[in-house]
Amino acid sequence: MRFKITIFVVSLVAIVLSIATEIRVIELRKDLQSQFNRLNSTVNEKLEAQEKEITHLNRYFEPDGVVEKFIVSNNFLEKKLNDLDKIITNLDEPSDAGYIQIYIIGSTDVWVAFRNPEGRYIFQGNLKPGLNPYKFYFFKGPSIETQYTYTLPFNASFKSGVPENTFFLIKETGQYRLIKHPDQDISNIMKDLNLYIPTITGK
């Protein structure tokens, strides 16, 4: 009889424990589902926010968008400022200053360079055929400095990739001269181009 009662009690306890375990599993499942739902909702909200931001950003890059308009405006402004610098450089004619402009003949660009006595480049670049806008001042300086004005020491050197196609328009006090690149290398612009520099010559 005791054996049967013991078995009954053990069975009852097992059933109670099983039910309690099932209840805890159900509660845990509900809790996990609730956490998953909250996490999923948060992720979806962030994804939606990112999609809205991407859509908003795409409007800037679409044809005729803000970025394209900015690039066009920036290029237009740079070109106008570049043109303005050329105009200012061309109009600036200090009566007592001396400068050199380079004239290239032929149909191809020519590489040229000015260096200081230490061998450092003051200017170097490929110049197009015709009279170039750059002014290289060897005596005094421009009234207004632009991207096309450079100041040279009196003993600067000059190098041309095609000397026979290179001419110098030299503006000195009261006169202009056009001379061809000498046959020899130009190691000193004052001597090799026979520049008039009163502060050096003392006259």
PDB file of C-alpha atoms in Angstrom:
ATOM      1  CA  MET A   1       0.000   0.000   0.000  1.00  0.00           C
ATOM      2  CA  ARG A   2       2.836   2.367   0.916  1.00  0.00           C
ATOM      3  CA  PHE A   3       4.520   1.577  -2.354  1.00  0.00           C
ATOM      4  CA  LYS A   4       1.443   2.614  -4.297  1.00  0.00           C
ATOM      5  CA  ILE A   5       1.138   5.816  -2.298  1.00  0.00           C
ATOM      6  CA  THR A   6       4.823   6.567  -2.897  1.00  0.00           C
ATOM      7  CA  ILE A   7       4.435   5.988  -6.628  1.00  0.00           C
ATOM      8  CA  PHE A   8       1.350   8.205  -6.676  1.00  0.00           C
ATOM      9  CA  VAL A   9       3.124  10.991  -4.805  1.00  0.00           C
ATOM     10  CA  VAL A  10       6.209  10.759  -7.047  1.00  0.00           C
ATOM     11  CA  SER A  11       3.996  10.799 -10.128  1.00  0.00           C
ATOM     12  CA  LEU A  12       2.066  13.797  -8.801  1.00  0.00           C
ATOM     13  CA  VAL A  13       5.284  15.676  -8.054  1.00  0.00           C
ATOM     14  CA  ALA A  14       6.623  14.824 -11.532  1.00  0.00           C
ATOM     15  CA  ILE A  15       3.412  16.086 -13.134  1.00  0.00           C
ATOM     16  CA  VAL A  16       3.549  19.323 -11.078  1.00  0.00           C
ATOM     17  CA  LEU A  17       7.202  19.844 -11.976  1.00  0.00           C
ATOM     18  CA  SER A  18       6.462  19.129 -15.638  1.00  0.00           C
ATOM     19  CA  ILE A  19       3.605  21.634 -15.639  1.00  0.00           C
ATOM     20  CA  ALA A  20       5.787  24.227 -13.869  1.00  0.00           C
ATOM     21  CA  THR A  21       8.582  23.640 -16.363  1.00  0.00           C
ATOM     22  CA  GLU A  22       6.170  23.992 -19.279  1.00  0.00           C
ATOM     23  CA  ILE A  23       4.827  27.239 -17.808  1.00  0.00           C
ATOM     24  CA  ARG A  24       8.367  28.592 -17.408  1.00  0.00           C
ATOM     25  CA  VAL A  25       9.221  27.567 -20.991  1.00  0.00           C
ATOM     26  CA  ILE A  26       6.087  29.334 -22.258  1.00  0.00           C
ATOM     27  CA  GLU A  27       6.951  32.477 -20.252  1.00  0.00           C
ATOM     28  CA  LEU A  28      10.538  32.378 -21.494  1.00  0.00           C
ATOM     29  CA  ARG A  29       9.300  31.967 -25.070  1.00  0.00           C
ATOM     30  CA  LYS A  30       6.950  34.930 -24.632  1.00  0.00           C
ATOM     31  CA  ASP A  31       9.779  37.014 -23.156  1.00  0.00           C
ATOM     32  CA  LEU A  32      12.136  36.098 -26.008  1.00  0.00           C
ATOM     33  CA  GLN A  33       9.421  36.817 -28.573  1.00  0.00           C
ATOM     34  CA  SER A  34       8.779  40.183 -26.930  1.00  0.00           C
ATOM     35  CA  GLN A  35      12.516  41.048 -27.007  1.00  0.00           C
ATOM     36  CA  PHE A  36      12.739  39.914 -30.622  1.00  0.00           C
ATOM     37  CA  ASN A  37       9.741  42.060 -31.554  1.00  0.00           C
ATOM     38  CA  ARG A  38      11.260  45.116 -29.851  1.00  0.00           C
ATOM     39  CA  LEU A  39      14.638  44.497 -31.521  1.00  0.00           C
ATOM     40  CA  ASN A  40      12.989  43.919 -34.899  1.00  0.00           C
ATOM     41  CA  SER A  41      10.977  47.118 -34.499  1.00  0.00           C
ATOM     42  CA  THR A  42      14.127  49.092 -33.629  1.00  0.00           C
ATOM     43  CA  VAL A  43      16.033  47.663 -36.598  1.00  0.00           C
ATOM     44  CA  ASN A  44      13.140  48.413 -38.961  1.00  0.00           C
ATOM     45  CA  GLU A  45      12.933  51.994 -37.682  1.00  0.00           C
ATOM     46  CA  LYS A  46      16.667  52.493 -38.243  1.00  0.00           C
ATOM     47  CA  LEU A  47      16.455  50.944 -41.709  1.00  0.00           C
ATOM     48  CA  GLU A  48      13.551  53.211 -42.613  1.00  0.00           C
ATOM     49  CA  ALA A  49      15.469  56.239 -41.307  1.00  0.00           C
ATOM     50  CA  GLN A  50      18.533  55.248 -43.366  1.00  0.00           C
ATOM     51  CA  GLU A  51      16.405  54.708 -46.477  1.00  0.00           C
ATOM     52  CA  LYS A  52      14.893  58.173 -46.011  1.00  0.00           C
ATOM     53  CA  GLU A  53      18.373  59.664 -45.573  1.00  0.00           C
ATOM     54  CA  ILE A  54      19.689  57.843 -48.666  1.00  0.00           C
ATOM     55  CA  THR A  55      16.669  59.011 -50.662  1.00  0.00           C
ATOM     56  CA  HIS A  56      17.307  62.551 -49.420  1.00  0.00           C
ATOM     57  CA  LEU A  57      20.998  62.354 -50.359  1.00  0.00           C
ATOM     58  CA  ASN A  58      20.187  60.893 -53.792  1.00  0.00           C
ATOM     59  CA  ARG A  59      18.284  64.067 -54.587  1.00  0.00           C
ATOM     60  CA  TYR A  60      21.570  65.967 -54.349  1.00  0.00           C
ATOM     61  CA  PHE A  61      23.269  63.691 -56.901  1.00  0.00           C
ATOM     62  CA  GLU A  62      20.452  63.262 -59.404  1.00  0.00           C
ATOM     63  CA  PRO A  63      20.652  65.102 -62.758  1.00  0.00           C
ATOM     64  CA  ASP A  64      20.198  68.836 -62.258  1.00  0.00           C
ATOM     65  CA  GLY A  65      20.522  68.245 -58.510  1.00  0.00           C
ATOM     66  CA  VAL A  66      22.324  70.397 -55.969  1.00  0.00           C
ATOM     67  CA  VAL A  67      25.735  68.740 -56.484  1.00  0.00           C
ATOM     68  CA  GLU A  68      25.591  69.110 -60.270  1.00  0.00           C
ATOM     69  CA  LYS A  69      24.516  72.730 -59.932  1.00  0.00           C
ATOM     70  CA  PHE A  70      27.339  73.346 -57.449  1.00  0.00           C
ATOM     71  CA  ILE A  71      29.942  71.792 -59.794  1.00  0.00           C
ATOM     72  CA  VAL A  72      28.675  73.809 -62.756  1.00  0.00           C
ATOM     73  CA  SER A  73      28.585  77.016 -60.693  1.00  0.00           C
ATOM     74  CA  ASN A  74      32.049  76.347 -59.256  1.00  0.00           C
ATOM     75  CA  ASN A  75      33.526  75.717 -62.718  1.00  0.00           C
ATOM     76  CA  PHE A  76      31.817  78.844 -64.041  1.00  0.00           C
ATOM     77  CA  LEU A  77      33.121  80.915 -61.122  1.00  0.00           C
ATOM     78  CA  GLU A  78      36.656  79.520 -61.460  1.00  0.00           C
ATOM     79  CA  LYS A  79      36.646  80.310 -65.190  1.00  0.00           C
ATOM     80  CA  LYS A  80      35.401  83.836 -64.570  1.00  0.00           C
ATOM     81  CA  LEU A  81      37.967  84.421 -61.818  1.00  0.00           C
ATOM     82  CA  ASN A  82      40.639  82.978 -64.093  1.00  0.00           C
ATOM     83  CA  ASP A  83      39.528  85.358 -66.874  1.00  0.00           C
ATOM     84  CA  LEU A  84      39.509  88.235 -64.380  1.00  0.00           C
ATOM     85  CA  ASP A  85      43.095  87.417 -63.336  1.00  0.00           C
ATOM     86  CA  LYS A  86      44.143  87.452 -66.989  1.00  0.00           C
ATOM     87  CA  ILE A  87      42.453  90.816 -67.545  1.00  0.00           C
ATOM     88  CA  ILE A  88      44.021  92.338 -64.416  1.00  0.00           C
ATOM     89  CA  THR A  89      47.462  90.943 -65.327  1.00  0.00           C
ATOM     90  CA  ASN A  90      47.179  92.314 -68.858  1.00  0.00           C
ATOM     91  CA  LEU A  91      45.969  95.766 -67.765  1.00  0.00           C
ATOM     92  CA  ASP A  92      48.535  96.143 -64.992  1.00  0.00           C
ATOM     93  CA  GLU A  93      51.381  98.129 -66.596  1.00  0.00           C
ATOM     94  CA  PRO A  94      53.572  99.765 -63.925  1.00  0.00           C
ATOM     95  CA  SER A  95      55.549 102.391 -65.829  1.00  0.00           C
ATOM     96  CA  ASP A  96      58.805 101.802 -63.960  1.00  0.00           C
ATOM     97  CA  ALA A  97      58.687  97.993 -63.676  1.00  0.00           C
ATOM     98  CA  GLY A  98      60.383  95.453 -65.923  1.00  0.00           C
ATOM     99  CA  TYR A  99      58.958  92.093 -66.888  1.00  0.00           C
ATOM    100  CA  ILE A 100      59.246  89.278 -69.427  1.00  0.00           C
ATOM    101  CA  GLN A 101      56.464  87.545 -71.337  1.00  0.00           C
ATOM    102  CA  ILE A 102      57.124  84.411 -73.350  1.00  0.00           C
ATOM    103  CA  TYR A 103      56.003  83.991 -76.938  1.00  0.00           C
ATOM    104  CA  ILE A 104      55.919  80.471 -78.417  1.00  0.00           C
ATOM    105  CA  ILE A 105      55.907  79.920 -82.175  1.00  0.00           C
ATOM    106  CA  GLY A 106      54.871  76.695 -83.882  1.00  0.00           C
ATOM    107  CA  SER A 107      51.852  74.499 -83.226  1.00  0.00           C
ATOM    108  CA  THR A 108      52.838  72.533 -80.106  1.00  0.00           C
ATOM    109  CA  ASP A 109      53.220  73.378 -76.421  1.00  0.00           C
ATOM    110  CA  VAL A 110      56.716  74.053 -75.117  1.00  0.00           C
ATOM    111  CA  TRP A 111      57.950  73.270 -71.616  1.00  0.00           C
ATOM    112  CA  VAL A 112      59.779  76.178 -69.978  1.00  0.00           C
ATOM    113  CA  ALA A 113      61.148  76.855 -66.514  1.00  0.00           C
ATOM    114  CA  PHE A 114      62.706  79.630 -64.440  1.00  0.00           C
ATOM    115  CA  ARG A 115      64.955  78.700 -61.519  1.00  0.00           C
ATOM    116  CA  ASN A 116      66.545  80.724 -58.756  1.00  0.00           C
ATOM    117  CA  PRO A 117      70.340  80.609 -58.208  1.00  0.00           C
ATOM    118  CA  GLU A 118      69.887  77.708 -55.770  1.00  0.00           C
ATOM    119  CA  GLY A 119      68.288  75.639 -58.529  1.00  0.00           C
ATOM    120  CA  ARG A 120      64.726  75.744 -57.183  1.00  0.00           C
ATOM    121  CA  TYR A 121      61.876  76.209 -59.646  1.00  0.00           C
ATOM    122  CA  ILE A 122      60.182  79.586 -59.583  1.00  0.00           C
ATOM    123  CA  PHE A 123      57.960  78.581 -62.491  1.00  0.00           C
ATOM    124  CA  GLN A 124      57.668  75.599 -64.788  1.00  0.00           C
ATOM    125  CA  GLY A 125      54.979  74.504 -67.189  1.00  0.00           C
ATOM    126  CA  ASN A 126      53.907  73.784 -70.747  1.00  0.00           C
ATOM    127  CA  LEU A 127      53.145  77.008 -72.588  1.00  0.00           C
ATOM    128  CA  LYS A 128      50.773  77.139 -75.529  1.00  0.00           C
ATOM    129  CA  PRO A 129      51.711  78.714 -78.866  1.00  0.00           C
ATOM    130  CA  GLY A 130      51.295  82.476 -78.944  1.00  0.00           C
ATOM    131  CA  LEU A 131      51.884  85.153 -76.323  1.00  0.00           C
ATOM    132  CA  ASN A 132      51.341  83.618 -72.915  1.00  0.00           C
ATOM    133  CA  PRO A 133      49.601  85.554 -70.118  1.00  0.00           C
ATOM    134  CA  TYR A 134      52.337  85.057 -67.506  1.00  0.00           C
ATOM    135  CA  LYS A 135      54.441  88.086 -66.569  1.00  0.00           C
ATOM    136  CA  PHE A 136      57.829  87.465 -64.988  1.00  0.00           C
ATOM    137  CA  TYR A 137      58.981  90.609 -63.191  1.00  0.00           C
ATOM    138  CA  PHE A 138      62.737  91.090 -62.978  1.00  0.00           C
ATOM    139  CA  PHE A 139      62.638  94.733 -61.855  1.00  0.00           C
ATOM    140  CA  LYS A 140      60.214  95.936 -59.188  1.00  0.00           C
ATOM    141  CA  GLY A 141      56.870  94.138 -59.238  1.00  0.00           C
ATOM    142  CA  PRO A 142      53.230  94.240 -60.336  1.00  0.00           C
ATOM    143  CA  SER A 143      50.739  96.645 -58.809  1.00  0.00           C
ATOM    144  CA  ILE A 144      48.409  93.679 -58.254  1.00  0.00           C
ATOM    145  CA  GLU A 145      49.678  90.133 -57.867  1.00  0.00           C
ATOM    146  CA  THR A 146      47.680  87.414 -59.641  1.00  0.00           C
ATOM    147  CA  GLN A 147      48.188  83.761 -60.495  1.00  0.00           C
ATOM    148  CA  TYR A 148      49.918  84.968 -63.678  1.00  0.00           C
ATOM    149  CA  THR A 149      52.556  87.171 -62.048  1.00  0.00           C
ATOM    150  CA  TYR A 150      55.939  85.949 -60.825  1.00  0.00           C
ATOM    151  CA  THR A 151      58.917  87.791 -59.395  1.00  0.00           C
ATOM    152  CA  LEU A 152      62.365  86.702 -60.598  1.00  0.00           C
ATOM    153  CA  PRO A 153      65.773  87.384 -59.072  1.00  0.00           C
ATOM    154  CA  PHE A 154      68.048  89.225 -61.486  1.00  0.00           C
ATOM    155  CA  ASN A 155      70.308  86.167 -61.749  1.00  0.00           C
ATOM    156  CA  ALA A 156      67.589  83.577 -62.361  1.00  0.00           C
ATOM    157  CA  SER A 157      68.164  80.932 -65.026  1.00  0.00           C
ATOM    158  CA  PHE A 158      65.797  79.896 -67.806  1.00  0.00           C
ATOM    159  CA  LYS A 159      65.318  76.623 -69.685  1.00  0.00           C
ATOM    160  CA  SER A 160      63.174  75.895 -72.736  1.00  0.00           C
ATOM    161  CA  GLY A 161      62.347  72.492 -74.160  1.00  0.00           C
ATOM    162  CA  VAL A 162      62.392  73.994 -77.669  1.00  0.00           C
ATOM    163  CA  PRO A 163      64.669  77.066 -77.610  1.00  0.00           C
ATOM    164  CA  GLU A 164      64.252  77.770 -81.337  1.00  0.00           C
ATOM    165  CA  ASN A 165      60.482  78.224 -80.807  1.00  0.00           C
ATOM    166  CA  THR A 166      60.884  80.500 -77.793  1.00  0.00           C
ATOM    167  CA  PHE A 167      60.834  84.309 -77.901  1.00  0.00           C
ATOM    168  CA  PHE A 168      60.862  86.899 -75.119  1.00  0.00           C
ATOM    169  CA  LEU A 169      58.753  90.043 -75.051  1.00  0.00           C
ATOM    170  CA  ILE A 170      60.722  92.254 -72.659  1.00  0.00           C
ATOM    171  CA  LYS A 171      59.204  95.355 -71.136  1.00  0.00           C
ATOM    172  CA  GLU A 172      61.723  97.785 -69.681  1.00  0.00           C
ATOM    173  CA  THR A 173      61.368 101.386 -68.579  1.00  0.00           C
ATOM    174  CA  GLY A 174      60.201 103.285 -71.646  1.00  0.00           C
ATOM    175  CA  GLN A 175      60.572 100.466 -74.178  1.00  0.00           C
ATOM    176  CA  TYR A 176      59.537  96.988 -75.348  1.00  0.00           C
ATOM    177  CA  ARG A 177      61.808  94.450 -77.050  1.00  0.00           C
ATOM    178  CA  LEU A 178      61.130  91.131 -78.724  1.00  0.00           C
ATOM    179  CA  ILE A 179      64.147  88.845 -78.816  1.00  0.00           C
ATOM    180  CA  LYS A 180      64.706  85.234 -79.800  1.00  0.00           C
ATOM    181  CA  HIS A 181      66.080  82.703 -77.344  1.00  0.00           C
ATOM    182  CA  PRO A 182      69.897  82.927 -77.534  1.00  0.00           C
ATOM    183  CA  ASP A 183      71.836  80.045 -79.022  1.00  0.00           C
ATOM    184  CA  GLN A 184      73.420  79.265 -75.660  1.00  0.00           C
ATOM    185  CA  ASP A 185      71.703  78.241 -72.423  1.00  0.00           C
ATOM    186  CA  ILE A 186      70.367  81.064 -70.262  1.00  0.00           C
ATOM    187  CA  SER A 187      72.115  80.775 -66.921  1.00  0.00           C
ATOM    188  CA  ASN A 188      71.618  84.427 -65.931  1.00  0.00           C
ATOM    189  CA  ILE A 189      68.654  86.321 -67.364  1.00  0.00           C
ATOM    190  CA  MET A 190      70.155  89.756 -66.775  1.00  0.00           C
ATOM    191  CA  LYS A 191      73.355  88.976 -68.680  1.00  0.00           C
ATOM    192  CA  ASP A 192      72.052  86.562 -71.320  1.00  0.00           C
ATOM    193  CA  LEU A 193      68.954  88.639 -72.176  1.00  0.00           C
ATOM    194  CA  ASN A 194      70.749  91.968 -71.640  1.00  0.00           C
ATOM    195  CA  LEU A 195      68.125  93.204 -69.188  1.00  0.00           C
ATOM    196  CA  TYR A 196      68.190  96.773 -67.936  1.00  0.00           C
ATOM    197  CA  ILE A 197      67.982  96.681 -64.124  1.00  0.00           C
ATOM    198  CA  PRO A 198      68.921 100.085 -62.636  1.00  0.00           C
ATOM    199  CA  THR A 199      69.319  98.793 -59.080  1.00  0.00           C
ATOM    200  CA  ILE A 200      71.945  96.309 -60.271  1.00  0.00           C
ATOM    201  CA  THR A 201      73.732  98.350 -62.925  1.00  0.00           C
ATOM    202  CA  GLY A 202      73.648 101.544 -60.835  1.00  0.00           C
ATOM    203  CA  LYS A 203      72.425 103.636 -63.778  1.00  0.00           C
TER     204      LYS A 203
END
